[in-house]
XYZ file of C-alpha atoms in Angstrom:
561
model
C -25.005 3.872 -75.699
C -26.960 7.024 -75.222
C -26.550 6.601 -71.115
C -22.661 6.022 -71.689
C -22.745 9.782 -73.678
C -24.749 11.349 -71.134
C -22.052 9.761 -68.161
C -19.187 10.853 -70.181
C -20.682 14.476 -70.088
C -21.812 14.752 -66.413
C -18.191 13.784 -66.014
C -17.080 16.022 -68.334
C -18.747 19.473 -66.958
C -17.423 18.033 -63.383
C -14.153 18.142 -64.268
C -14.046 21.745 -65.934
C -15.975 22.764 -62.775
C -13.193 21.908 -60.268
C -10.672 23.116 -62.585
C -12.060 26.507 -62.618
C -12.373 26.882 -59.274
C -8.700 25.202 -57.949
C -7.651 27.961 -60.891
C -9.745 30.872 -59.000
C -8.175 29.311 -55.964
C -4.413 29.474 -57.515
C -5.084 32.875 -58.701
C -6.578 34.494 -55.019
C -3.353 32.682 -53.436
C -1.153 33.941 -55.415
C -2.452 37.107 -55.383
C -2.389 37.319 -51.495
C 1.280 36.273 -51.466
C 1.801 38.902 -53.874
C 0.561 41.394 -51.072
C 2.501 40.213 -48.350
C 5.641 39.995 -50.134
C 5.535 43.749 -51.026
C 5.983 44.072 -47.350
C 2.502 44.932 -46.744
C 1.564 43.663 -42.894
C -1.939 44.014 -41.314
C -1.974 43.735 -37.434
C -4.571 44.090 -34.227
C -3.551 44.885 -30.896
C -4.912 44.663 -27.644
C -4.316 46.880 -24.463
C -6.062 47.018 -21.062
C -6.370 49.905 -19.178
C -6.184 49.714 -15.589
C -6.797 47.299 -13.292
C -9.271 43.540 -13.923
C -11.121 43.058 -10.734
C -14.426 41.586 -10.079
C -17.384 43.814 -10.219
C -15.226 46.662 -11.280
C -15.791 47.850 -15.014
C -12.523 48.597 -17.603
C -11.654 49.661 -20.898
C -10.190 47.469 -23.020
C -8.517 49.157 -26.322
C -8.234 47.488 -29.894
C -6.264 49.158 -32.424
C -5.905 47.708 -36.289
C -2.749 49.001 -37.793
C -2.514 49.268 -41.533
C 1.387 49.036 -42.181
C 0.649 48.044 -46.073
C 1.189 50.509 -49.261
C -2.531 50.471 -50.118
C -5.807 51.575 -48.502
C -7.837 49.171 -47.140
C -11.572 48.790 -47.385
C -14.484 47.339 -45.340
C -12.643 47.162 -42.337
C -14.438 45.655 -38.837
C -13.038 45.346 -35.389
C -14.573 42.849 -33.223
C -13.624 41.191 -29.676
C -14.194 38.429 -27.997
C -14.560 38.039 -24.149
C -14.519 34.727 -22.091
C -16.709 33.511 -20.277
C -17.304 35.217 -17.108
C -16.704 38.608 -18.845
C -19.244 40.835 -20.220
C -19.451 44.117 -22.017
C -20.484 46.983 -19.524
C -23.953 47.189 -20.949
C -24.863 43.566 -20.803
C -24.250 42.598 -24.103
C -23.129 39.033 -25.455
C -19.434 37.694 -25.397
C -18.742 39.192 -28.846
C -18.969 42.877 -30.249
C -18.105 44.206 -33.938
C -17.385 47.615 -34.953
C -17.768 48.835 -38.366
C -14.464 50.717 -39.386
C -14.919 51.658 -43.031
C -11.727 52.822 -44.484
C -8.023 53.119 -43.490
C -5.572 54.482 -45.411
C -2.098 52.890 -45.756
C -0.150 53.408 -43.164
C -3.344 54.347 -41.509
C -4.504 52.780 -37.953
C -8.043 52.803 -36.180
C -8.695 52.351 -32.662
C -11.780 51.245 -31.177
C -12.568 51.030 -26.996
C -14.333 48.443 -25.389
C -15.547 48.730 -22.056
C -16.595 45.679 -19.927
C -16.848 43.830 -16.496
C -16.273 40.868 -14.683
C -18.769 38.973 -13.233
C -17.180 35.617 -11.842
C -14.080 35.151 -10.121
C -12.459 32.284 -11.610
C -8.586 31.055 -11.461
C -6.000 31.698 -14.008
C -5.724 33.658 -16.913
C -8.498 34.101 -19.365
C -8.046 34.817 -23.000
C -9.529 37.865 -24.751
C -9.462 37.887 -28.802
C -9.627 40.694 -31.108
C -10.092 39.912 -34.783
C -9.496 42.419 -37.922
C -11.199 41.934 -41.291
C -10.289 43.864 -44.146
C -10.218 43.893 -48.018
C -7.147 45.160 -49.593
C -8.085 47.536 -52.703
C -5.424 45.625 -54.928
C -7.214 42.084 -53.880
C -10.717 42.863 -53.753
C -11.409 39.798 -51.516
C -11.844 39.989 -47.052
C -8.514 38.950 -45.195
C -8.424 38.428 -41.454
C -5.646 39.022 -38.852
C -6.471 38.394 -34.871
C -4.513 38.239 -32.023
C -4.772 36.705 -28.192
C -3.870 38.205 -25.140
C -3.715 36.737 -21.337
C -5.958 38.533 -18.905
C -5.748 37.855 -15.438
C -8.175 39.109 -13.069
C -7.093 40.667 -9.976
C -8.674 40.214 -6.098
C -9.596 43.732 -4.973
C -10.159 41.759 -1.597
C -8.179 39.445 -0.321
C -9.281 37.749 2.875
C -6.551 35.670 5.253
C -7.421 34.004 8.466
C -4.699 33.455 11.736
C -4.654 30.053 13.874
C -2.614 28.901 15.907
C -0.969 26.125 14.140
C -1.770 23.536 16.808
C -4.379 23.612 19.381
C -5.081 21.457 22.909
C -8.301 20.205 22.755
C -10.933 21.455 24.880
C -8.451 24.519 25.492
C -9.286 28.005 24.291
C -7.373 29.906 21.648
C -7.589 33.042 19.311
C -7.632 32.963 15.847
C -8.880 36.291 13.460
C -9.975 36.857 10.219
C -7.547 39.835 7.886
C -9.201 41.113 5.038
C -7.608 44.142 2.404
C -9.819 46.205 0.033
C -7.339 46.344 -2.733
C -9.584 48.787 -5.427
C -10.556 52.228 -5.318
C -13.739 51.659 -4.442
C -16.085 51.047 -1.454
C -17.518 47.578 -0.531
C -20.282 46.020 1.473
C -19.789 42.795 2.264
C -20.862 39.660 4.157
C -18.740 37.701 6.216
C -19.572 33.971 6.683
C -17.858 30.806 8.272
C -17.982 27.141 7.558
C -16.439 25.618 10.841
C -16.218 22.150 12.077
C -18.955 20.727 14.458
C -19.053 21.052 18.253
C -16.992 24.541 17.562
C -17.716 26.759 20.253
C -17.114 29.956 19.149
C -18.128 34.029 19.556
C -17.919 34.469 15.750
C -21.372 35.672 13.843
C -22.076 36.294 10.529
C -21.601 39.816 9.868
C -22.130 42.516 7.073
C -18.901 44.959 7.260
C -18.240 48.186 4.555
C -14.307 48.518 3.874
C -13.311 51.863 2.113
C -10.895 51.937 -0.703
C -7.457 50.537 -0.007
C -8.546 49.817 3.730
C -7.605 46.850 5.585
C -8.823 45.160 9.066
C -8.842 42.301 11.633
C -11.481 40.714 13.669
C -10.462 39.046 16.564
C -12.545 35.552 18.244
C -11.648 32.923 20.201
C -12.585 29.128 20.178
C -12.304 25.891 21.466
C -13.430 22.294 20.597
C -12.642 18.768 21.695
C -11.433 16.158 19.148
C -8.956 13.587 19.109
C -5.432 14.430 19.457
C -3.544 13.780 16.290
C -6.732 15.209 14.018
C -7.611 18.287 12.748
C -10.072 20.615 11.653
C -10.915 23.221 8.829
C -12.109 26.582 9.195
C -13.107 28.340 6.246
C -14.155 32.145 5.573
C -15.592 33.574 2.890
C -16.626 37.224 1.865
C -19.647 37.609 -0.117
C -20.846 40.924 -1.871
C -23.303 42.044 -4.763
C -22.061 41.820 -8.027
C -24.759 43.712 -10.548
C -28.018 42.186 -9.268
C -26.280 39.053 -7.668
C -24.183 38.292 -4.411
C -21.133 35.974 -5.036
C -18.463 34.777 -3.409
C -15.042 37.357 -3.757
C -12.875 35.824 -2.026
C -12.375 32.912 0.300
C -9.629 31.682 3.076
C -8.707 28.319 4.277
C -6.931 27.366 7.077
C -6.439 23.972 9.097
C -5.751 23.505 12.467
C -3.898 20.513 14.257
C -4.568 18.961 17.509
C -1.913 18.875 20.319
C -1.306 16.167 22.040
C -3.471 16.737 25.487
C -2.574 16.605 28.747
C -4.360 13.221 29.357
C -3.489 11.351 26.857
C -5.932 8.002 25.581
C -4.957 4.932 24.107
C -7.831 2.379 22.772
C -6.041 -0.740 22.544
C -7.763 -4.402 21.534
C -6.463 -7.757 22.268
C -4.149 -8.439 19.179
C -4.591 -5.192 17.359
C -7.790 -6.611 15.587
C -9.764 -4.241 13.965
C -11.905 -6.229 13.028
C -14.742 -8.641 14.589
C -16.837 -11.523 13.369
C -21.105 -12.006 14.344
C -20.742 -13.554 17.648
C -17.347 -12.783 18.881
C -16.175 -10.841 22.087
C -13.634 -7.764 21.936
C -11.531 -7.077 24.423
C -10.517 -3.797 24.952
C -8.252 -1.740 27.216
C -8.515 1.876 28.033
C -5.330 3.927 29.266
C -5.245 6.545 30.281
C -1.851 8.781 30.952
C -0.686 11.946 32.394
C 1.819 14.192 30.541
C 2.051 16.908 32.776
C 4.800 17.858 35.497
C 1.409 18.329 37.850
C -0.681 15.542 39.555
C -4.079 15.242 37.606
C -7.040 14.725 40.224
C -10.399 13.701 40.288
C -10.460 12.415 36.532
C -13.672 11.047 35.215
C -13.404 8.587 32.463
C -16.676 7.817 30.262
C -17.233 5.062 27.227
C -19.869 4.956 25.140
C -20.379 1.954 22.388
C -21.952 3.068 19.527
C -23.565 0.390 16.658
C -26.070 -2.020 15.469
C -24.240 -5.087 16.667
C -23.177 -4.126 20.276
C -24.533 -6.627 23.159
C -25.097 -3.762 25.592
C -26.659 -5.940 28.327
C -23.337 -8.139 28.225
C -20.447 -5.564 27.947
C -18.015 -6.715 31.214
C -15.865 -4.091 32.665
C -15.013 -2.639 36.361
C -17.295 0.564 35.541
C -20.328 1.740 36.151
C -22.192 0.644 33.470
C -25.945 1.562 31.884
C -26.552 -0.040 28.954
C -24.102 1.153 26.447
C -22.546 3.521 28.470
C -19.403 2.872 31.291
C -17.981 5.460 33.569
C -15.216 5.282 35.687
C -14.485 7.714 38.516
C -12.541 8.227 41.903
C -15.819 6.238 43.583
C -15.475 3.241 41.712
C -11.732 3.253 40.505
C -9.317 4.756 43.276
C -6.592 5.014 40.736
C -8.701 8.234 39.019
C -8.442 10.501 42.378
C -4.958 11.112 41.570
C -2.718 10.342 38.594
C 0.642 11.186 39.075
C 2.854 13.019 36.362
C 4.358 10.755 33.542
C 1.653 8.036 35.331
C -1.050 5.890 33.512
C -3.614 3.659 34.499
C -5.711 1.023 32.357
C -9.050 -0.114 32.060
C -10.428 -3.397 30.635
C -13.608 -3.864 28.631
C -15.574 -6.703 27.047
C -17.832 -6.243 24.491
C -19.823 -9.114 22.644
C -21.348 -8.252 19.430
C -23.850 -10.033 18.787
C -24.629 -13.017 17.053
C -26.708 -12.250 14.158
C -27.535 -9.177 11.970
C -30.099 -6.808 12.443
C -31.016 -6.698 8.562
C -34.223 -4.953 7.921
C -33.574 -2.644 5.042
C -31.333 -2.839 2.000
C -29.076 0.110 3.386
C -28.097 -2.414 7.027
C -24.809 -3.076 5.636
C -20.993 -2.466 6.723
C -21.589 -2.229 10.207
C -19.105 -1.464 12.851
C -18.776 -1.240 16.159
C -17.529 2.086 17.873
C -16.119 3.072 20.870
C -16.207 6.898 22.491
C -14.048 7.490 25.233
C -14.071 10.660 27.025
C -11.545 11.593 30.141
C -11.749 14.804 32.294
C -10.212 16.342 34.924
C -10.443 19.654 37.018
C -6.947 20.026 37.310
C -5.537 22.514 34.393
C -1.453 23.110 33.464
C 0.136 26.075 34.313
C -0.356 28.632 31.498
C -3.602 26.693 30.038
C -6.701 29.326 30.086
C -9.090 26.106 30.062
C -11.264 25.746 33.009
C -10.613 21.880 32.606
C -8.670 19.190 31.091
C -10.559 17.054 28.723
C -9.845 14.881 26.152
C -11.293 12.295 23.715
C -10.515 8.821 21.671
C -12.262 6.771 19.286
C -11.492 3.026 17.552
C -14.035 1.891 15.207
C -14.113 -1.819 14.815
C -15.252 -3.359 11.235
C -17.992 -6.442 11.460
C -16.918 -9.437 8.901
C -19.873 -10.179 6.995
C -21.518 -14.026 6.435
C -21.940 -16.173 3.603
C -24.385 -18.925 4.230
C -24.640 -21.727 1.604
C -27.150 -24.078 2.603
C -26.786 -27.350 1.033
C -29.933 -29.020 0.424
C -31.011 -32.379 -1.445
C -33.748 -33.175 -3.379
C -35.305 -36.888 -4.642
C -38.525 -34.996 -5.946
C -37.975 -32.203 -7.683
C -39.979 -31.160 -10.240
C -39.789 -27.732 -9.530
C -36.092 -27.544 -11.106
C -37.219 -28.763 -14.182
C -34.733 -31.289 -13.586
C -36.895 -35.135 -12.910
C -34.514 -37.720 -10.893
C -34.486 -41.364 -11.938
C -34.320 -44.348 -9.715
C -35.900 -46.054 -6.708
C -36.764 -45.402 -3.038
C -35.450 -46.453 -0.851
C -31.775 -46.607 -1.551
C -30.071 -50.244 -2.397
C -26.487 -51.374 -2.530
C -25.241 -50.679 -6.102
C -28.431 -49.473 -7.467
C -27.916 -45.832 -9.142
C -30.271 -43.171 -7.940
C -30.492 -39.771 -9.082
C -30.645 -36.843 -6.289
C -30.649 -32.628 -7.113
C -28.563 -30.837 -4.781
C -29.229 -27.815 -3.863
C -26.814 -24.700 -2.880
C -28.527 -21.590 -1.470
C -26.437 -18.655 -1.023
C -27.245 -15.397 1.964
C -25.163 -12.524 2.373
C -25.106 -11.045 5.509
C -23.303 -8.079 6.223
C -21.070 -6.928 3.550
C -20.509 -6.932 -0.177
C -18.219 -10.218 -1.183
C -16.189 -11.037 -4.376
C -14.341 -13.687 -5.423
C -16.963 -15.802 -4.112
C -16.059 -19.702 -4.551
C -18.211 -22.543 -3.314
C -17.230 -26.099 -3.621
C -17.307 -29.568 -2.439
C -16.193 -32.786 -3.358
C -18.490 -36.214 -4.613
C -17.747 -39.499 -2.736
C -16.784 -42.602 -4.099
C -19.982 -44.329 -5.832
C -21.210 -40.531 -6.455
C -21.058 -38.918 -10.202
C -22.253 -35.573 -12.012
C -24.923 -36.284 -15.011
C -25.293 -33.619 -17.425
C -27.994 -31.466 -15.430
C -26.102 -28.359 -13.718
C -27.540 -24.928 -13.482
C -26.395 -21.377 -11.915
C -28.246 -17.864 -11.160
C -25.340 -16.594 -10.972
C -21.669 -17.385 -11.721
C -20.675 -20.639 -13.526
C -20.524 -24.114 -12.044
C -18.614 -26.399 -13.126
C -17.074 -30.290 -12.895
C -13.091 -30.508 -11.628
C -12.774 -34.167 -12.793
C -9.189 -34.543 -11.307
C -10.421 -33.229 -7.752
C -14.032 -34.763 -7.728
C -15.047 -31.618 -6.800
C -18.382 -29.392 -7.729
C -16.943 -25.753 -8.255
C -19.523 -23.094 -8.077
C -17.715 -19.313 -9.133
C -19.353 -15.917 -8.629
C -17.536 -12.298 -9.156
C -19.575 -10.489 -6.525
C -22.279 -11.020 -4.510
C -24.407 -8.397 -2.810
C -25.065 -7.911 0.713
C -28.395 -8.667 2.157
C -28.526 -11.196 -1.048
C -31.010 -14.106 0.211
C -32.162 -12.281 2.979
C -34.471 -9.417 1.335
C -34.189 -11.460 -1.875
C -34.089 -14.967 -3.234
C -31.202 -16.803 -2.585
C -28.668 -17.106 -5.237
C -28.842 -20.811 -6.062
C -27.186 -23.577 -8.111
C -28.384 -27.159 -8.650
C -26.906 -30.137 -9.909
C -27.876 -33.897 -10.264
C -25.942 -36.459 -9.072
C -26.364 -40.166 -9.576
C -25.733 -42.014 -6.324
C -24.449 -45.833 -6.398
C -24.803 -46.400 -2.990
C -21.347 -48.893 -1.629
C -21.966 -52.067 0.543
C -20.428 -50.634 3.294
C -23.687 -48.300 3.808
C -25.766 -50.575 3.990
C -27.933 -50.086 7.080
C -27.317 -46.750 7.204
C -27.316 -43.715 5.258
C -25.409 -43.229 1.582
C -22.774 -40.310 1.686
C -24.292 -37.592 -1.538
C -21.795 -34.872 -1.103
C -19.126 -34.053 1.117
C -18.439 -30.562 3.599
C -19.141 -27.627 1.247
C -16.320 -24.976 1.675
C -16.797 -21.290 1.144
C -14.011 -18.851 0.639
C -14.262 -15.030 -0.480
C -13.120 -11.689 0.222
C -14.768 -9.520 2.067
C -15.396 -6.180 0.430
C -15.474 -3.994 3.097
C -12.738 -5.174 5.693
C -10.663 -6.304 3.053
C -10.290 -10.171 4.998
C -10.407 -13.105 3.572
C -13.940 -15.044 4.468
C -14.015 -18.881 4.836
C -17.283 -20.733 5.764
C -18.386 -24.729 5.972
C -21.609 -26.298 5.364
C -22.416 -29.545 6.950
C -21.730 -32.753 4.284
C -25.353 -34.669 2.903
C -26.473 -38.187 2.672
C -29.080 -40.074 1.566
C -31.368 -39.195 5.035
C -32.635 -36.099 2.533
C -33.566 -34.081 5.233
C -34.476 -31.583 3.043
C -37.413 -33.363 1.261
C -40.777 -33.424 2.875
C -42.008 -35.911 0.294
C -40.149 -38.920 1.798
C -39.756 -40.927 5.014
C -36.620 -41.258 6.735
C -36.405 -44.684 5.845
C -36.111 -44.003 2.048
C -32.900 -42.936 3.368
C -31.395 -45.586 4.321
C -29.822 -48.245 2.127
C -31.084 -51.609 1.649
């Protein structure tokens, strides 16, 4: 009884307490809604004077505005800059200033002077707060308000291309640049341009006086593929405080033209893509676009890639090793091409047969092709001192799956022990593991499915097992189904192989007696390549009771009695 009292009086001095204070807080609310209702308004506003520009210090003015019928007291002003922004002396993001006193109708205003120090895009917000205590409340109030500011380039740089180019062919481009404050700048101009660029720009360090402007003039040229383009990209660095950073940056690309002698990398059937083994046949053409014969053209290939056959490549060139050229001594059609003329070239390439796979990273490999045509004759108007132009075609290599299919009488190792008699007799079950060991050569695969189907006389015991994936039993098919998501490249070749087993039980038929008991038929192997995007299919051979595989027995074991 005495615990119930005590309960019922924690409970009790709980209760007044929150009533109390939801009074207090009924009282303090009604209160302030008595001030405001009088008409009484508090406000802070925010002004910036003069121009927001990197590196470049500003005032920034905050005025509270008493627009009530009573004095207010213990008034602060603070602000609050984003990030990026600092006041001029270095201090933090936020600054209060002790105001005291304003009388009604009263304002104060406090300035604030500060600096950017990073350029960034868009507007930023700045925030200026106001806490006061009106004399008739005797408790702090708050009013704030938000303001965009938006920070201004004082120099903006801009950079002039042509918007297409011929490649190999000189052209002009400059670099514009505006110093937009009132004050003088050192700065560093610096380029990130494209390789094999050849160029007379350097990095140099230029001073611009307030409100000047300029314009450096270069030229350029660079061979690439017609149809491509390239970037060239400027920037303007200076020192901000104690710090160089980036004030402004331009961007421009640039298109190639089509060229005067035009390449086309063709392959038989528009494959581009190749299996281990196979041969590619290309063709090279080669065309002139010009109203002017093109003479003494030089044509050069170069094969580029791990699987490339280079002592087998067949083509009319002059070949050494991975590299064929073709000139007006070994292909008469190159001492002249007429205007609007062509002329083709075949090559054969074999890749080879296996991979080179020596490292985790040999994967995705692909065969390349560089072709590279020139000529000494030049188009009216062109300021090159030669024609040249270049093509490319990159062939994808289909990777391998390999699922060797072995079978296994002894086979403790599995964990799995096989029942029945050696060798083999007519309708006498004997128990056999089968083995499927799966390599990846090449390529990432998912959607990897590996199957086969049991022959008459052949069932599945209870005994199945997976690294990877799930195997399973398709009663209606007769068929061992063995599923994996994905399987990684140079699997079984650096590693283990991924393998399954599974027991059968083998009732050999009378019709093999004499010779060897069919265990499992061809194993099929489909999945999808991840890097060419093809479908992959693959066979291994079917398995009888010979059990190649197992070094404990004689071939006669095999054979059925």
């Amino acid at each position: 009884m005495q615990t119930v009292l005590r309960e019922k009086k924690k409970h009790g001095f709980g209760w007044k307490r929150a009533a109390i204070i939801s009074a207090a807080i009924v009282v303090l609310s009604g209160a302030a809604f008595l001030f405001f209702s009088k008409g009484n308004k508090v406000g802070v506003s925010i002004q910036i004077n003069g121009p927001v520009r990197l590196g470049e210090a500003f005032d920034i003015e905050v005025i509270a505005n008493n627009e009530s019928k009573e004095t207010l007291r213990d008034v602060s002003l603070s602000l609050t800059l984003p990030d990026g922004v600092s006041f001029f002396d270095g201090a933090s993001a936020r600054r209060v200033k002790k105001i005291g006193v304003i009388e009604e109708g009263g304002s104060s205003k406090e300035i604030f002077r500060a600096i950017v120090n990073e350029d960034k895009e868009g507007d930023e917000i700045l925030r200026a707060e106001v806490d006061y205590t009106p004399k008739s409340l005797g408790r702090e109030m708050k009013a704030f308000s938000e303001i965009p500011m938006k920070t201004e380039k004082w120099l903006t740089l801009s950079i002039d291309t042509p918007e297409k180019v011929v490649s190999g062919e000189e052209f002009q481009w400059a670099v514009s640049y505006k110093n937009n404050s009132d004050k003088e700048w050192k700065i560093k101009l610096q380029a990130e341009l494209p390789e094999g660029f050849d160029t007379d720009f350097k990095e140099s360090e230029i001073t611009i006086l307030p409100k000047d402007e300029g314009k450096k003039d270069f030229s350029g040229k660079i061979v690439m593929e017609e149809g491509s383009s390239f970037d060239i990209r400027m920037s303007a660095k200076g020192v901000i405080g104690d710090k160089e950073q980036e004030i402004d940056y331009a961007k421009t690309q640039v298109l190639i033209a089509s060229s005067p002698l035009s390449i086309k990398i063709s392959t038989k059937d528009d494959k581009n893509e190749a299996a281990a083994g196979d041969k590619i046949e290309y063709e090279i053409t080669v065309r002139n676009s010009t109203d002017v014969p093109m003479k003494n053209v030089t044509l050069r290939s170069v094969f580029k890639g791990d699987m490339i056959n280079a002592d087998d490549i067949e083509s009319t060139g002059e070949a050494a090793g991975n590299v064929i050229v073709w000139n007006k001594d070994n292909a008469a059609d190159l001492k002249e091409i007429a205007p609007g003329s062509s002329v083709s070239f075949p090559v054969v390439l074999p890749v080879l047969s296996s991979f080179p796979i020596r490292k985790l990273s040999d994967r995705n490999f692909v065969v390349r092709m560089d072709v590279r045509v020139e000529s000494p004759t030049v188009p009216s108007l062109s300021k090159s001192l030669k024609t040249v132009n270049i093509a490319s075609k990159e062939i994808k290599i289909i990777g391998k799956l390999d699922a060797n299919t072995a079978v296994l009488f002894r086979d403790a190792k599995s964990g799995i022990i096989n029942e029945g008699d050696l060798p083999f007799e007519k309708g006498v079950p004997t128990e056999v593991t089968v083995h499927w060991k799966l390599s990846d050569y090449g390529n990432d695969m998912e959607n990897v499915e590996i199957s086969a189907k049991l022959p008459s006389g052949v069932t599945l015991t209870d005994n199945k097992k997976a690294d990877a994936g799930e195997i399973s039993y398709v009663a209606e098919d007769r068929k061992m189904v063995w599923k994996i998501p994905k399987v990684l490249a140079t699997s079984g070749i650096l590693s283990k192989p991924i393998t399954a087993v599974f027991q059968l039980r083998v009732t050999p038929p009378a019709s093999s007696v004499g010779g060897f008991a069919p265990i499992l038929e061809e194993t099929s192997i489909t999945a999808t390549d991840m890097f060419t995007g093809s479908k992959y299919q693959g066979y291994d051979a079917a398995v009888d009771s010979s059990l190649k595989d197992d070094p404990t027995i004689t071939p006669t074991d095999g054979i059925v009695r």
